[in-house]
Short mmCIF file of C-alpha atoms in Angstrom, two decimals:
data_model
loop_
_atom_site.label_atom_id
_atom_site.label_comp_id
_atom_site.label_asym_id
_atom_site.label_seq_id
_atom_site.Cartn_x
_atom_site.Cartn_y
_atom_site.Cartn_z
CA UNK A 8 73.10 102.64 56.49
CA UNK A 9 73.42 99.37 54.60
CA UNK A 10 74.85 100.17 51.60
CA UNK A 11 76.42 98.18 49.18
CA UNK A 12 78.00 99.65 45.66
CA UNK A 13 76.80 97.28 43.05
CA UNK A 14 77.50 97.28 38.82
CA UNK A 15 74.50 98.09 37.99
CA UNK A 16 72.53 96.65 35.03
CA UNK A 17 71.75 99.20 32.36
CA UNK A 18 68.73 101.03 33.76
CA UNK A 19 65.62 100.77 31.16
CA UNK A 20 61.86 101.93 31.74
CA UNK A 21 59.20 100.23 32.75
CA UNK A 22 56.11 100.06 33.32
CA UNK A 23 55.42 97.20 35.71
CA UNK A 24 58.56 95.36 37.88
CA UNK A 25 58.26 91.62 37.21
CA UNK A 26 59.57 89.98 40.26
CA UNK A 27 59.65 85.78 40.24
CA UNK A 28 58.81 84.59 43.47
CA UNK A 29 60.25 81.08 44.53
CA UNK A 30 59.53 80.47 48.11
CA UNK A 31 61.45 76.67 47.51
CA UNK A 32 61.71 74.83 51.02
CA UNK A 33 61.25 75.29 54.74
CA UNK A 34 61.16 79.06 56.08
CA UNK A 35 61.80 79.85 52.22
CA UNK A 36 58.04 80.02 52.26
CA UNK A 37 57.88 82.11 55.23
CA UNK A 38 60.38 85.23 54.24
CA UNK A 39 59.58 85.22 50.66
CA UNK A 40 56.23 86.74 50.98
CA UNK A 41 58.07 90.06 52.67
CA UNK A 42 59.36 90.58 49.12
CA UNK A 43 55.57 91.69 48.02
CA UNK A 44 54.58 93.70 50.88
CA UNK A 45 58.36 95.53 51.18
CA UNK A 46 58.50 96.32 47.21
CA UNK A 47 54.87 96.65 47.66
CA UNK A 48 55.65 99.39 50.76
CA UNK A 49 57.77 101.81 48.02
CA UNK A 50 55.06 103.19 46.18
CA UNK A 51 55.95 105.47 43.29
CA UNK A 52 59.81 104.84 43.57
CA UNK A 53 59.49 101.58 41.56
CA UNK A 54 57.46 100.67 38.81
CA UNK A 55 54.17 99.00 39.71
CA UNK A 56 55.35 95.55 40.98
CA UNK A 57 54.12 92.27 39.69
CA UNK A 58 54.55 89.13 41.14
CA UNK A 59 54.71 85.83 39.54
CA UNK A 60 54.88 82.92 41.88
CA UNK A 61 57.00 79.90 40.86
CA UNK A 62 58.00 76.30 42.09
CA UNK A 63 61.71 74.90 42.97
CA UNK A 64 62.97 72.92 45.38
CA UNK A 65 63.01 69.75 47.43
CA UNK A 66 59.40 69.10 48.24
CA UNK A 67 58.59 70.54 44.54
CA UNK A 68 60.74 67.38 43.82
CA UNK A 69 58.90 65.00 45.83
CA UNK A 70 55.63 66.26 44.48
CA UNK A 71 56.18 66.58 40.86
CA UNK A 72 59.38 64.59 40.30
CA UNK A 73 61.85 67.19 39.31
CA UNK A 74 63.50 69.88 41.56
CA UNK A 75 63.69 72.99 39.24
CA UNK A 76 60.68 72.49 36.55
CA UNK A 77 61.16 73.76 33.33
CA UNK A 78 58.61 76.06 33.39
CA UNK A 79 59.96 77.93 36.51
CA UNK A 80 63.17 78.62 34.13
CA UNK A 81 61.17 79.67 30.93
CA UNK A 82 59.16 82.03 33.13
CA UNK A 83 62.35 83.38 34.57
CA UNK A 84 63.87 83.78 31.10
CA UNK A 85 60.64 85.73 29.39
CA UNK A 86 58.45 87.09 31.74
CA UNK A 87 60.38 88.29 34.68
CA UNK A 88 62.44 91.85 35.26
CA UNK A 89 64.18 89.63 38.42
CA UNK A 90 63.54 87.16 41.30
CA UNK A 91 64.21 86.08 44.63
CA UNK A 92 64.84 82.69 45.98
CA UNK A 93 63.92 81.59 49.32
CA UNK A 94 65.57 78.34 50.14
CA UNK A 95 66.42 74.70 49.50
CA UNK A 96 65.78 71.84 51.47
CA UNK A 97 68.72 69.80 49.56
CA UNK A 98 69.02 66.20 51.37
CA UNK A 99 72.79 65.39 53.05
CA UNK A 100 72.41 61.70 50.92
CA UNK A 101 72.30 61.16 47.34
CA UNK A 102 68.95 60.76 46.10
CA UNK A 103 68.43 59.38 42.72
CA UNK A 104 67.27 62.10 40.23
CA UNK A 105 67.61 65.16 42.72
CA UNK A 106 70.17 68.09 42.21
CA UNK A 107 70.07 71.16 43.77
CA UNK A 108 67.69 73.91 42.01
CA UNK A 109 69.43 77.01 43.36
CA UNK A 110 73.00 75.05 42.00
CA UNK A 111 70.97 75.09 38.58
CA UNK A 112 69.46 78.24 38.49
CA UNK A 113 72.80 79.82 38.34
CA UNK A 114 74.20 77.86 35.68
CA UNK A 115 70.92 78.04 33.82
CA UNK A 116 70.84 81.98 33.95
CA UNK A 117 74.39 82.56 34.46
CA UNK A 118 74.19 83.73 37.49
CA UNK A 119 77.97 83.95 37.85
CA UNK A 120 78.59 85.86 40.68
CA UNK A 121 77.49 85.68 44.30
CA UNK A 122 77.56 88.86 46.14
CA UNK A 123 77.32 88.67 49.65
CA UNK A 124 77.85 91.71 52.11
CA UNK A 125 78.02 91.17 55.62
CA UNK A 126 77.67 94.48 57.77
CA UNK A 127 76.95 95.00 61.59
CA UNK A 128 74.31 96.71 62.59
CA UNK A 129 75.01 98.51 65.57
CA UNK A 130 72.49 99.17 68.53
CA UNK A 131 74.36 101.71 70.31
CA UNK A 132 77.45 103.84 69.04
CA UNK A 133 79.49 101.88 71.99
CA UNK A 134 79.85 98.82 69.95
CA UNK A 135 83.66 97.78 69.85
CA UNK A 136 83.29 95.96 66.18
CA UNK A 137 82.29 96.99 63.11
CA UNK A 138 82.07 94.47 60.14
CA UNK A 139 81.24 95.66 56.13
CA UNK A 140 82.61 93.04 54.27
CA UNK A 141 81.57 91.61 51.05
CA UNK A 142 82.31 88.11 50.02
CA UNK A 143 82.27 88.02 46.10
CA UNK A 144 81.70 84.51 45.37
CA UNK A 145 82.39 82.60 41.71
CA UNK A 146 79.39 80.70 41.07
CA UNK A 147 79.40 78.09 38.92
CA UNK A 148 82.43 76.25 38.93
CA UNK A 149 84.48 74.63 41.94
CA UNK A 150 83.54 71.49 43.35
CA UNK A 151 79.38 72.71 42.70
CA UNK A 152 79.71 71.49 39.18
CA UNK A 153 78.81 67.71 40.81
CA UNK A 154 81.06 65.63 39.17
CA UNK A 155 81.62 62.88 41.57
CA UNK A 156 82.00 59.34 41.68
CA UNK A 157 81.83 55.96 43.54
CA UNK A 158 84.08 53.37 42.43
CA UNK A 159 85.58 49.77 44.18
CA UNK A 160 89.50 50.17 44.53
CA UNK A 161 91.54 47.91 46.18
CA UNK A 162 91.07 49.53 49.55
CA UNK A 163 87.47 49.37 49.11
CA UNK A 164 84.87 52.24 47.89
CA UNK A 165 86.60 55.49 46.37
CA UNK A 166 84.77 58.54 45.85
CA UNK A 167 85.97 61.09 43.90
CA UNK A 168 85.03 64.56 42.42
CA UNK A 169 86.18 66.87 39.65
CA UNK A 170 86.84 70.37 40.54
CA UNK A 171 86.86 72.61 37.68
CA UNK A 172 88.46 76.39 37.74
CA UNK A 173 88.37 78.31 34.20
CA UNK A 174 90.25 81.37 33.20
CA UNK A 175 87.02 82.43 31.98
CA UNK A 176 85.19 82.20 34.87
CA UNK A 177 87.78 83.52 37.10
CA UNK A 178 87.88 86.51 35.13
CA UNK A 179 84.48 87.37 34.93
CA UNK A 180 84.33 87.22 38.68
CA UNK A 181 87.47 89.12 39.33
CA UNK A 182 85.77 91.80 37.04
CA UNK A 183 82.85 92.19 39.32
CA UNK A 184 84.99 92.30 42.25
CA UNK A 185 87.12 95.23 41.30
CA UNK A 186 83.88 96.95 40.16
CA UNK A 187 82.92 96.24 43.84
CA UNK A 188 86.52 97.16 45.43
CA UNK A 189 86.58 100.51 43.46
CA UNK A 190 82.75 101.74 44.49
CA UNK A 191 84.11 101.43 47.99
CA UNK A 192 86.14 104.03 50.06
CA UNK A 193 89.04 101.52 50.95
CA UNK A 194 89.26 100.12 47.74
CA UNK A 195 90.75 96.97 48.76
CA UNK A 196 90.51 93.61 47.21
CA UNK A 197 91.21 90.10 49.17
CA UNK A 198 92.09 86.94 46.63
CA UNK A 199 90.90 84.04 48.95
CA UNK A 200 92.99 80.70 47.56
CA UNK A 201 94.68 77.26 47.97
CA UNK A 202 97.10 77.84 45.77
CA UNK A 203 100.03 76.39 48.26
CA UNK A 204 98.50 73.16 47.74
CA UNK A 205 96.19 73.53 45.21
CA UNK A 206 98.47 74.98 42.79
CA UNK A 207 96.98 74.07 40.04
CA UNK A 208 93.14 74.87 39.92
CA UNK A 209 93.51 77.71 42.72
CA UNK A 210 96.83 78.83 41.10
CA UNK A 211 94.78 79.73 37.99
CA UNK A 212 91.94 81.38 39.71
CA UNK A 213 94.74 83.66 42.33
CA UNK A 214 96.78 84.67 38.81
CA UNK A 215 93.93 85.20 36.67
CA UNK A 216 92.63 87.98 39.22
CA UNK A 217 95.77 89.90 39.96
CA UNK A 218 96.43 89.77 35.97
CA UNK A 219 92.97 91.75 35.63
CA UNK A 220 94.09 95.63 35.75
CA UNK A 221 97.08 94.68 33.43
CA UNK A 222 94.46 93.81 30.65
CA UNK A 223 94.50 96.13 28.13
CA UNK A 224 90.56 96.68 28.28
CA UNK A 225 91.42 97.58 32.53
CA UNK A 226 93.27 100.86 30.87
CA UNK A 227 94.47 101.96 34.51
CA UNK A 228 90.88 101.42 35.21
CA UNK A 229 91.95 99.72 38.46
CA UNK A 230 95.09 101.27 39.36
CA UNK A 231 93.83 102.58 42.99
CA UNK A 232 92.62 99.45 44.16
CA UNK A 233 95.06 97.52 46.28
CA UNK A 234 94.99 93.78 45.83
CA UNK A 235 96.07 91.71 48.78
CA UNK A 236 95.42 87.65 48.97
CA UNK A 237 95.02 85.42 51.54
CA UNK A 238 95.16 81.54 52.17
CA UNK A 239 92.01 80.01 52.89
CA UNK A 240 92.15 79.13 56.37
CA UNK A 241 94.59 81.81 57.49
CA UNK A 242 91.77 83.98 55.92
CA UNK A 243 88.71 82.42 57.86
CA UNK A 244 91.25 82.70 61.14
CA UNK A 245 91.55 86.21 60.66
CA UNK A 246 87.86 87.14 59.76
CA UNK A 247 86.84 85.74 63.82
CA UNK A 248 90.12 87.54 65.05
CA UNK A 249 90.05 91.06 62.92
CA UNK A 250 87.38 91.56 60.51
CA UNK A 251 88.01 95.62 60.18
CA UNK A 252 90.51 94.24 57.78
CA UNK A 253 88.81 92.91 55.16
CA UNK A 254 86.71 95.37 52.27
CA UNK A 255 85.81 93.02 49.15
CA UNK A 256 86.86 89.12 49.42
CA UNK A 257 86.87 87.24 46.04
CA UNK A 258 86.58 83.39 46.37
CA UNK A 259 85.88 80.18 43.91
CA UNK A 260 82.29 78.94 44.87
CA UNK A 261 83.33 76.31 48.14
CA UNK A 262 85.24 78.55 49.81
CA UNK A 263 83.10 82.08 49.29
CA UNK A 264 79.87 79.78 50.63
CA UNK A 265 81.77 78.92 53.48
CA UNK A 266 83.57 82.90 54.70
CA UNK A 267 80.48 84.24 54.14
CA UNK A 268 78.21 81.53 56.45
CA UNK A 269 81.23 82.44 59.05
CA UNK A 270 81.25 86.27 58.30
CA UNK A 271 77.40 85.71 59.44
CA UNK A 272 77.88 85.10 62.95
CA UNK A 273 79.80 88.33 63.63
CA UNK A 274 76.72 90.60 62.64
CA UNK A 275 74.61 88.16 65.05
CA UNK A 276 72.72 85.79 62.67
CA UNK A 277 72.39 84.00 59.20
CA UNK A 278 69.16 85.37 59.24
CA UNK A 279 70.66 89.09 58.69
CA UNK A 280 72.65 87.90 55.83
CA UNK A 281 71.31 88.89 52.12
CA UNK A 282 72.90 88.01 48.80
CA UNK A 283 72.25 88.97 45.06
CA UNK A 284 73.09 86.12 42.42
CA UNK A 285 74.11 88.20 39.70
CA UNK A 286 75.08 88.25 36.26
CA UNK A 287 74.91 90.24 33.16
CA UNK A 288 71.38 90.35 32.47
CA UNK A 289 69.48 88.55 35.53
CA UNK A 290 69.65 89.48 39.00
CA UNK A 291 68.16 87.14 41.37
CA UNK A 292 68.16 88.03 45.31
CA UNK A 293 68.76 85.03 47.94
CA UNK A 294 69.11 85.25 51.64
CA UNK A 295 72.06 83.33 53.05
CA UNK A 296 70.21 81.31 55.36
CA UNK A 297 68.89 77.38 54.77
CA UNK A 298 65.72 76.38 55.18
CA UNK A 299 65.79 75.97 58.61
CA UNK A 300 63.67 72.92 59.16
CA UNK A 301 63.90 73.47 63.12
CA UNK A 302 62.21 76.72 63.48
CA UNK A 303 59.72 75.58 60.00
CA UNK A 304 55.97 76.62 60.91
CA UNK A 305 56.68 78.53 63.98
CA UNK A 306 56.37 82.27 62.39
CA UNK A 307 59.69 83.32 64.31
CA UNK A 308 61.78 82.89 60.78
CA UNK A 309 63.98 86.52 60.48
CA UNK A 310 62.69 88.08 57.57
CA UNK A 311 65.47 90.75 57.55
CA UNK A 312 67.98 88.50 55.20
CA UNK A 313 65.16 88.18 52.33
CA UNK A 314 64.58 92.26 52.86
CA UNK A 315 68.27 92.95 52.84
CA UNK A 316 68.09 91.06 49.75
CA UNK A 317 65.04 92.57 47.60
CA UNK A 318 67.36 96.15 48.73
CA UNK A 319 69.82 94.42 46.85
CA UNK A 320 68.04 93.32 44.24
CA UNK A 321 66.82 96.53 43.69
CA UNK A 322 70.40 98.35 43.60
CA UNK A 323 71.41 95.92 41.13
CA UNK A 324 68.99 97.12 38.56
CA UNK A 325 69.78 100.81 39.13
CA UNK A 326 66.94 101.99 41.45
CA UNK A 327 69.10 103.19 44.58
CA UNK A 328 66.99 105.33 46.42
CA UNK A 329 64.07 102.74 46.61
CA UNK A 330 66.89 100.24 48.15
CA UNK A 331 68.15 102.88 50.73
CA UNK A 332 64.56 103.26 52.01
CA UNK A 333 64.42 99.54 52.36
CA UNK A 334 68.17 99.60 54.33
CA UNK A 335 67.15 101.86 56.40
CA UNK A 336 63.83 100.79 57.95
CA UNK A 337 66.34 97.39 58.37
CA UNK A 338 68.70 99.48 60.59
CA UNK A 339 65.74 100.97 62.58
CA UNK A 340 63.87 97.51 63.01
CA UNK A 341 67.70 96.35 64.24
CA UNK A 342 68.24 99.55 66.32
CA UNK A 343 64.79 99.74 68.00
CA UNK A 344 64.56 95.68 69.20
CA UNK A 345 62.42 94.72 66.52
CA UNK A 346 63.95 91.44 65.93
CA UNK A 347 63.59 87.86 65.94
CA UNK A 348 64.69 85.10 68.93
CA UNK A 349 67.44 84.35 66.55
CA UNK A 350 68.79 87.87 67.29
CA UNK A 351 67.73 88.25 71.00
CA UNK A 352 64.23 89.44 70.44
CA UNK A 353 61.00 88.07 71.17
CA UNK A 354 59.33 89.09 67.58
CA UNK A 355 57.13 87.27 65.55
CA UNK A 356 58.33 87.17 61.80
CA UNK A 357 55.04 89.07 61.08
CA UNK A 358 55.83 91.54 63.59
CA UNK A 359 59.53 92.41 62.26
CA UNK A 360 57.97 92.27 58.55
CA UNK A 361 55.28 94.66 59.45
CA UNK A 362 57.60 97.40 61.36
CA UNK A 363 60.26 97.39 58.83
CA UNK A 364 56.96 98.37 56.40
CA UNK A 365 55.84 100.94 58.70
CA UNK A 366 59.82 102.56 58.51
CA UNK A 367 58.99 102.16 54.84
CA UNK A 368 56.26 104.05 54.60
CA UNK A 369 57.26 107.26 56.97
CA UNK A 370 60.88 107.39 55.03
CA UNK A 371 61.40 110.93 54.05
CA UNK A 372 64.15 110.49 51.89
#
């Protein structure tokens, strides 16, 4: 069962579920729509969903002349419950006037924390690893705050950027992964740093965390969680060679995106990989994956990540039993085959979307 032990927001009724769709780029516009018929699949365990579709994204930039339009954030901010994002086609060269929506949608809902399980799925009880990891990742800080710059120095063009690490920040992600560490039954927390050579800007970020259950508002709170901490590389070294020991990993933005994308090709695929951006009063689900321009149009896109994701989404605002439905049709498309080339199947993204429904639908719990 793919569970994951999420803070929850304060539960409050409601009538109707909001849910922002914004498909974005590539196979964004592919998985999205399984968002609608999966929340659509629950029935009475969630409040009558709504959908509200929105625009973001590269080719929403080429079309209208601004990546994340304004009124994709105001409808965010006043009509919506929650969202999901599909994905961003963000170009590898600087193009005037273009920054990455997803990188703004964070910072404009403070979206501060990216919460990425990764957890094998496996098809017979043989299986010699077992992965359930999750990558807590600071979101809005680290290199991703784009400060960079060209400049002529004597040996030619420099370019330089600003990397920024706050006390503040750290903290509020170190909060959400002890939350995370002490839902779980090894209650074990991984600090992911530089700090040998960064000792400045990762030195900050590694002490702020381990200060955390010495606060006086931590009250013992997080006495039985063991911390441990890990060097960057040494860490991503030891995730291919033993990942039964990590639980909860806690990273500034750069490195979390990158353990997590690696963590991905232990369970088989990017395309299995879900993620919640999460913060104190938005929740906004994301599947790991790009937008695949390759495999764009071709209707073999893995839906599972953006499922994994609305399961997530879900769990985050308090309604668990409607999210352990969705997890487990996931581990019974997984189990029974039902899967996309990018897993060794020979499914249609249609095909995967529409058994997972079906497991839906005849859940008895």
């Amino acid at each position: 069962m793919f569970r994951v032990p999420i803070r929850t927001m304060a539960t409050v009724a409601r009538q109707s579920l909001k849910v922002g769709l914004i498909p974005g780029d590539g196979i964004g516009k592919e998985v999205v729509p399984a968002t609608r018929e999966v929340l659509k699949a629950l029935g009475k365990d969630i409040p009558k969903p709504e959908f509200i579709e929105l625009a973001a994204g590269f080719e929403t930039f080429q079309r209208v002349g601004v990546a994340l339009p304004a009124e994709t954030v105001q409808a965010l901010r006043e009509e919506c419950d929650c969202a999901i994002f599909g994905a961003v086609s963000s170009p590898t060269k600087k193009v005037v006037g273009y920054s990455s929506p997803i990188v703004q949608l964070r910072k404009e809902l403070d979206l501060y924390a990216n919460i990425r399980p990764v957890v094998s799925v496996a098809t017979n009880d043989s299986a010699a690893r077992k992965v359930d990891l999750i990558v807590v990742r600071e979101n809005t800080e680290c290199l991703y705050v784009k400060d960079e710059n060209l400049m002529i120095g004597e040996r030619g063009r420099e370019a330089r950027a600003t990397r920024l690490i706050t006390e503040y920040a750290s903290k509020r992600i170190g909060k959400m992964a002890f939350e995370l560490a002490l839902g779980r039954p090894r209650r074990q927390l991984t600090i992911i740093h530089k700090s040998n050579v960064l000792s400045v800007t990762d030195g900050l970020f590694r002490e702020t965390i381990r200060s955390i259950p010495q606060l006086p508002e931590s009250a013992g709170r997080y006495d039985g969680v063991r911390i441990e901490e890990q060097i960057v590389d040494s860490a991503v070294y030891k995730l291919f060679r033993e990942p039964e020991i990590y639980d909860v990993l806690v990273a500034p933005n750069l490195y979390g995106d990158i353990l997590s994308d690696a963590a991905a090709a232990l369970v088989g695929s990017l395309g299995l990989v879900p993620s919640v951006n999460a913060g104190d009063s938005f929740v906004m689900g994301e599947p790991v994956h790009g937008s695949a321009p390759d495999i764009e149009g071709k209707g073999i896109a893995n839906p599972l990540a953006t499922i994994r994701s609305t399961a997530l989404m879900l769990r985050h605002l308090g309604y668990e039993r409607p999210a352990v439905r969705i997890d487990n049709a996931v581990t019974q498309a997984i189990r029974s085959g039902f899967v996309t080339p990018d897993c060794g199947g020979k499914y249609s993204t249609q095909d995967v979307l529409g058994k997972v429904v079906d497991f839906i639908e005849s859940s008895s719990i």
